[in-house]
């Protein structure tokens, strides 16, 4: 029994005839299973002789488990016990699917992009009084042209990030899989030995390529690139909570704090007054 699973299975030869409810042992077993909310799913005799037919090979599980079907198979002349089996309906979690939104530069035309940039009347920005509106004008025009030449695209990714799988390694994986399929068809010992050799070579190649890739990535002094690589490999995650803390959401309150406390960090207030009076409009 395993306590790490939500579903419990207990199988084996109990040497208690579960079909004989008048027997003291079978009555006790039935009572124990009932008190623990367990059920025994095999209903046919599992040991048949010339003088008896008993159900002693049991499959016990909890009531939360969905048993689709059971079967009792004759195993003579190997043994006088039948083989018991059951088909279980288990839910499984699908592979995590990540969606990434990015600009698609596959068909990006630099000449056309520069031509559209020159077509914008950038001198209008001098007539805009507000600095915020100037920034909005600049960003709006550049973003609109980018959207035209490199639009955003959303793609679904199910496979893990494996940049160390080179073309040679992929070819070895393909050959390994073909060798396994050939062995399954032929059952030839020679084909099995060939598959094992390819399997071991492929495993060693993947480990070597992965080690070389990681050593090359982390050998550089660029910490940003290293963390980006860890993120792509799902080794280091980014928190999904990107909201600004409540005490930092009001920029006016932040500014007020620094204005009110500036004298406490400056020994000479005349310096602050000098800079305040020297500001340009």
Short mmCIF file of C-alpha atoms in Angstrom, two decimals:
data_model
loop_
_atom_site.label_atom_id
_atom_site.label_comp_id
_atom_site.label_asym_id
_atom_site.label_seq_id
_atom_site.Cartn_x
_atom_site.Cartn_y
_atom_site.Cartn_z
CA UNK A 1 0.00 0.00 0.00
CA UNK A 2 1.18 3.52 -0.73
CA UNK A 3 0.09 6.58 1.21
CA UNK A 4 1.33 8.90 -1.55
CA UNK A 5 -1.65 8.19 -3.81
CA UNK A 6 -5.31 9.13 -3.52
CA UNK A 7 -6.30 5.68 -4.80
CA UNK A 8 -5.56 2.48 -2.87
CA UNK A 9 -5.06 -1.00 -4.35
CA UNK A 10 -4.38 -4.23 -2.49
CA UNK A 11 -3.90 -7.40 -4.53
CA UNK A 12 -2.84 -10.95 -3.81
CA UNK A 13 -3.73 -14.46 -2.70
CA UNK A 14 -5.63 -13.98 0.59
CA UNK A 15 -6.40 -17.70 1.10
CA UNK A 16 -9.89 -16.64 2.22
CA UNK A 17 -12.83 -17.74 0.07
CA UNK A 18 -14.67 -14.50 -0.54
CA UNK A 19 -17.65 -16.38 -2.00
CA UNK A 20 -18.33 -18.24 1.25
CA UNK A 21 -20.09 -15.68 3.45
CA UNK A 22 -20.82 -18.33 6.11
CA UNK A 23 -17.10 -18.73 6.80
CA UNK A 24 -15.79 -16.84 9.85
CA UNK A 25 -12.68 -15.52 8.07
CA UNK A 26 -14.56 -14.29 5.00
CA UNK A 27 -17.17 -12.58 7.21
CA UNK A 28 -14.39 -10.83 9.15
CA UNK A 29 -12.66 -9.73 5.95
CA UNK A 30 -15.92 -8.42 4.52
CA UNK A 31 -16.57 -6.49 7.74
CA UNK A 32 -13.09 -4.98 7.76
CA UNK A 33 -13.32 -3.83 4.14
CA UNK A 34 -16.76 -2.37 4.70
CA UNK A 35 -15.59 -0.41 7.76
CA UNK A 36 -12.69 1.06 5.78
CA UNK A 37 -14.89 1.98 2.80
CA UNK A 38 -13.07 -0.54 0.58
CA UNK A 39 -14.46 -2.94 -2.02
CA UNK A 40 -13.36 -6.23 -3.52
CA UNK A 41 -14.01 -6.18 -7.28
CA UNK A 42 -13.40 -9.79 -8.45
CA UNK A 43 -16.61 -11.81 -8.57
CA UNK A 44 -15.60 -15.13 -10.23
CA UNK A 45 -13.77 -18.11 -8.66
CA UNK A 46 -9.99 -17.82 -9.08
CA UNK A 47 -9.00 -21.36 -8.03
CA UNK A 48 -10.98 -24.21 -9.50
CA UNK A 49 -10.32 -27.89 -8.70
CA UNK A 50 -12.28 -31.09 -9.19
CA UNK A 51 -13.97 -30.61 -5.84
CA UNK A 52 -14.02 -26.83 -5.23
CA UNK A 53 -14.27 -23.39 -6.76
CA UNK A 54 -13.03 -20.58 -4.52
CA UNK A 55 -12.41 -16.86 -4.84
CA UNK A 56 -9.15 -16.33 -2.96
CA UNK A 57 -7.20 -14.04 -5.33
CA UNK A 58 -8.61 -10.61 -4.57
CA UNK A 59 -8.33 -7.08 -5.89
CA UNK A 60 -9.30 -4.57 -3.21
CA UNK A 61 -9.59 -0.84 -3.77
CA UNK A 62 -11.37 2.15 -2.36
CA UNK A 63 -14.80 3.27 -3.47
CA UNK A 64 -13.38 6.39 -5.11
CA UNK A 65 -11.78 4.31 -7.84
CA UNK A 66 -13.70 3.82 -11.11
CA UNK A 67 -13.40 0.13 -12.08
CA UNK A 68 -14.35 -0.19 -15.76
CA UNK A 69 -14.11 -3.98 -16.02
CA UNK A 70 -12.61 -7.10 -14.42
CA UNK A 71 -11.40 -10.39 -15.86
CA UNK A 72 -10.37 -13.84 -14.60
CA UNK A 73 -8.03 -15.75 -16.95
CA UNK A 74 -7.15 -19.45 -16.80
CA UNK A 75 -3.42 -20.01 -16.25
CA UNK A 76 -3.25 -23.83 -16.53
CA UNK A 77 -0.87 -25.66 -16.68
CA UNK A 78 1.36 -22.98 -15.09
CA UNK A 79 -0.68 -22.77 -11.90
CA UNK A 80 -4.04 -23.75 -10.50
CA UNK A 81 -4.74 -20.08 -9.73
CA UNK A 82 -6.35 -17.85 -12.32
CA UNK A 83 -4.90 -14.49 -13.32
CA UNK A 84 -7.06 -11.62 -12.11
CA UNK A 85 -7.10 -8.22 -13.80
CA UNK A 86 -9.11 -5.04 -13.75
CA UNK A 87 -9.32 -1.99 -15.95
CA UNK A 88 -9.32 1.30 -14.06
CA UNK A 89 -10.53 4.68 -15.26
CA UNK A 90 -7.98 7.21 -14.07
CA UNK A 91 -7.89 10.88 -14.87
CA UNK A 92 -4.57 12.28 -15.97
CA UNK A 93 -3.34 15.80 -16.14
CA UNK A 94 -2.58 17.14 -19.58
CA UNK A 95 0.82 18.49 -20.44
CA UNK A 96 1.16 22.11 -19.42
CA UNK A 97 0.63 24.37 -22.41
CA UNK A 98 2.29 27.75 -22.33
CA UNK A 99 1.34 30.63 -24.56
CA UNK A 100 3.89 33.21 -25.57
CA UNK A 101 3.15 36.52 -27.24
CA UNK A 102 5.95 37.98 -29.31
CA UNK A 103 6.59 40.16 -32.32
CA UNK A 104 6.99 38.17 -35.51
CA UNK A 105 10.04 39.43 -37.41
CA UNK A 106 9.99 36.52 -39.86
CA UNK A 107 8.86 38.71 -42.78
CA UNK A 108 10.28 41.99 -41.46
CA UNK A 109 11.34 44.33 -44.27
CA UNK A 110 13.89 46.84 -42.97
CA UNK A 111 13.62 49.09 -46.04
CA UNK A 112 9.82 49.30 -45.81
CA UNK A 113 10.04 49.91 -42.08
CA UNK A 114 12.48 52.82 -42.56
CA UNK A 115 10.33 54.24 -45.38
CA UNK A 116 7.26 54.34 -43.14
CA UNK A 117 9.30 55.96 -40.36
CA UNK A 118 10.41 58.75 -42.72
CA UNK A 119 6.81 59.31 -43.81
CA UNK A 120 5.79 60.39 -40.31
CA UNK A 121 5.77 64.17 -39.72
CA UNK A 122 8.00 64.06 -36.67
CA UNK A 123 8.34 67.87 -36.50
CA UNK A 124 4.79 67.99 -35.11
CA UNK A 125 6.27 66.93 -31.79
CA UNK A 126 7.71 70.46 -31.32
CA UNK A 127 4.21 71.93 -31.32
CA UNK A 128 2.89 69.59 -28.62
CA UNK A 129 2.99 71.46 -25.28
CA UNK A 130 2.83 68.57 -22.81
CA UNK A 131 5.83 66.30 -22.34
CA UNK A 132 3.44 63.39 -21.69
CA UNK A 133 1.71 64.03 -25.01
CA UNK A 134 5.08 64.24 -26.75
CA UNK A 135 6.00 60.80 -25.43
CA UNK A 136 2.58 59.47 -26.41
CA UNK A 137 3.00 60.85 -29.96
CA UNK A 138 6.47 59.30 -30.29
CA UNK A 139 5.55 55.90 -28.87
CA UNK A 140 2.22 55.76 -30.70
CA UNK A 141 3.76 56.28 -34.15
CA UNK A 142 6.64 53.86 -33.61
CA UNK A 143 4.32 51.20 -32.16
CA UNK A 144 1.85 51.57 -35.04
CA UNK A 145 4.62 51.06 -37.61
CA UNK A 146 5.99 48.10 -35.66
CA UNK A 147 2.52 46.55 -35.53
CA UNK A 148 2.37 46.84 -39.31
CA UNK A 149 5.75 45.28 -40.09
CA UNK A 150 6.24 43.00 -37.05
CA UNK A 151 2.78 42.23 -35.65
CA UNK A 152 2.30 40.43 -32.36
CA UNK A 153 1.79 36.68 -32.58
CA UNK A 154 0.66 34.20 -29.94
CA UNK A 155 1.89 30.60 -30.09
CA UNK A 156 1.28 27.55 -27.95
CA UNK A 157 4.26 25.57 -26.66
CA UNK A 158 3.94 22.06 -25.20
CA UNK A 159 7.47 20.77 -25.59
CA UNK A 160 10.09 21.74 -23.02
CA UNK A 161 12.90 24.10 -23.91
CA UNK A 162 15.79 21.90 -25.10
CA UNK A 163 18.31 23.99 -27.06
CA UNK A 164 21.04 21.39 -26.50
CA UNK A 165 19.30 18.92 -28.83
CA UNK A 166 21.38 19.46 -31.93
CA UNK A 167 20.57 18.10 -35.38
CA UNK A 168 22.98 15.21 -34.83
CA UNK A 169 21.33 14.28 -31.53
CA UNK A 170 17.87 14.45 -33.12
CA UNK A 171 19.08 12.11 -35.85
CA UNK A 172 20.37 9.67 -33.22
CA UNK A 173 17.00 9.78 -31.43
CA UNK A 174 15.24 9.03 -34.71
CA UNK A 175 17.54 6.07 -35.43
CA UNK A 176 17.11 4.78 -31.86
CA UNK A 177 13.33 4.85 -32.15
CA UNK A 178 13.42 3.06 -35.50
CA UNK A 179 15.70 0.38 -34.04
CA UNK A 180 13.25 -0.20 -31.18
CA UNK A 181 10.32 -0.54 -33.57
CA UNK A 182 12.27 -3.04 -35.67
CA UNK A 183 13.07 -5.15 -32.60
CA UNK A 184 9.39 -5.15 -31.55
CA UNK A 185 8.51 -6.60 -34.95
CA UNK A 186 11.33 -9.16 -35.22
CA UNK A 187 12.12 -10.06 -31.56
CA UNK A 188 15.64 -10.74 -32.82
CA UNK A 189 18.44 -10.70 -30.19
CA UNK A 190 20.71 -9.03 -32.76
CA UNK A 191 18.19 -6.24 -33.28
CA UNK A 192 17.88 -5.86 -29.50
CA UNK A 193 21.66 -5.50 -29.12
CA UNK A 194 21.69 -2.91 -31.93
CA UNK A 195 18.90 -0.95 -30.24
CA UNK A 196 20.66 -1.04 -26.85
CA UNK A 197 23.89 0.26 -28.38
CA UNK A 198 22.04 3.12 -30.09
CA UNK A 199 20.07 3.87 -26.92
CA UNK A 200 23.21 4.12 -24.79
CA UNK A 201 25.00 6.25 -27.37
CA UNK A 202 22.00 8.60 -27.64
CA UNK A 203 21.70 8.96 -23.86
CA UNK A 204 25.39 9.75 -23.54
CA UNK A 205 25.21 12.27 -26.41
CA UNK A 206 22.24 14.10 -24.85
CA UNK A 207 24.03 14.34 -21.48
CA UNK A 208 27.22 15.61 -23.12
CA UNK A 209 25.41 18.22 -25.24
CA UNK A 210 23.36 19.43 -22.26
CA UNK A 211 26.46 19.74 -20.10
CA UNK A 212 28.32 21.65 -22.81
CA UNK A 213 25.38 24.00 -23.38
CA UNK A 214 24.98 24.81 -19.67
CA UNK A 215 28.73 25.32 -19.19
CA UNK A 216 28.86 27.67 -22.19
CA UNK A 217 25.79 29.61 -20.99
CA UNK A 218 26.98 30.14 -17.42
CA UNK A 219 30.60 30.75 -18.34
CA UNK A 220 29.68 34.22 -19.60
CA UNK A 221 29.58 37.15 -17.21
CA UNK A 222 26.14 38.23 -18.39
CA UNK A 223 23.89 37.48 -15.42
CA UNK A 224 20.77 38.57 -17.32
CA UNK A 225 21.31 35.93 -20.01
CA UNK A 226 21.90 33.26 -17.38
CA UNK A 227 18.63 34.01 -15.57
CA UNK A 228 16.72 34.12 -18.87
CA UNK A 229 18.08 30.67 -19.70
CA UNK A 230 17.00 29.30 -16.31
CA UNK A 231 13.55 30.77 -16.86
CA UNK A 232 13.19 29.13 -20.28
CA UNK A 233 14.21 25.77 -18.82
CA UNK A 234 11.56 26.17 -16.05
CA UNK A 235 14.31 25.94 -13.43
CA UNK A 236 13.64 29.46 -12.20
CA UNK A 237 10.12 30.86 -12.35
CA UNK A 238 8.76 34.35 -12.43
CA UNK A 239 6.07 35.30 -9.97
CA UNK A 240 2.68 35.74 -11.62
CA UNK A 241 1.84 38.53 -9.17
CA UNK A 242 3.08 41.65 -10.94
CA UNK A 243 0.89 44.18 -9.15
CA UNK A 244 2.54 47.19 -7.54
CA UNK A 245 2.41 47.12 -3.72
CA UNK A 246 -0.29 49.37 -2.30
CA UNK A 247 2.24 51.57 -0.50
CA UNK A 248 3.98 52.31 -3.83
CA UNK A 249 0.97 52.89 -6.08
CA UNK A 250 0.53 56.61 -5.31
CA UNK A 251 3.41 58.53 -6.92
CA UNK A 252 2.34 61.73 -5.20
CA UNK A 253 2.74 60.12 -1.79
CA UNK A 254 6.19 58.86 -2.76
CA UNK A 255 7.20 62.33 -3.91
CA UNK A 256 5.77 63.88 -0.73
CA UNK A 257 7.87 61.53 1.39
CA UNK A 258 11.13 62.61 -0.25
CA UNK A 259 10.19 66.31 -0.16
CA UNK A 260 9.32 66.23 3.55
CA UNK A 261 12.36 64.19 4.54
CA UNK A 262 15.00 65.84 2.40
CA UNK A 263 16.05 68.23 5.20
CA UNK A 264 16.69 65.33 7.51
CA UNK A 265 19.32 63.91 5.17
CA UNK A 266 20.94 67.21 4.24
CA UNK A 267 23.11 69.09 6.72
CA UNK A 268 22.90 72.31 4.74
CA UNK A 269 19.33 73.32 3.66
CA UNK A 270 20.79 76.30 1.76
CA UNK A 271 22.02 73.86 -0.89
CA UNK A 272 18.46 72.63 -1.47
CA UNK A 273 17.19 76.22 -1.70
CA UNK A 274 19.93 77.07 -4.17
CA UNK A 275 18.92 74.26 -6.53
CA UNK A 276 15.23 75.04 -6.12
CA UNK A 277 15.81 78.67 -7.12
CA UNK A 278 18.04 77.65 -10.02
CA UNK A 279 15.50 75.38 -11.74
CA UNK A 280 14.55 76.26 -15.29
CA UNK A 281 10.90 76.46 -16.27
#
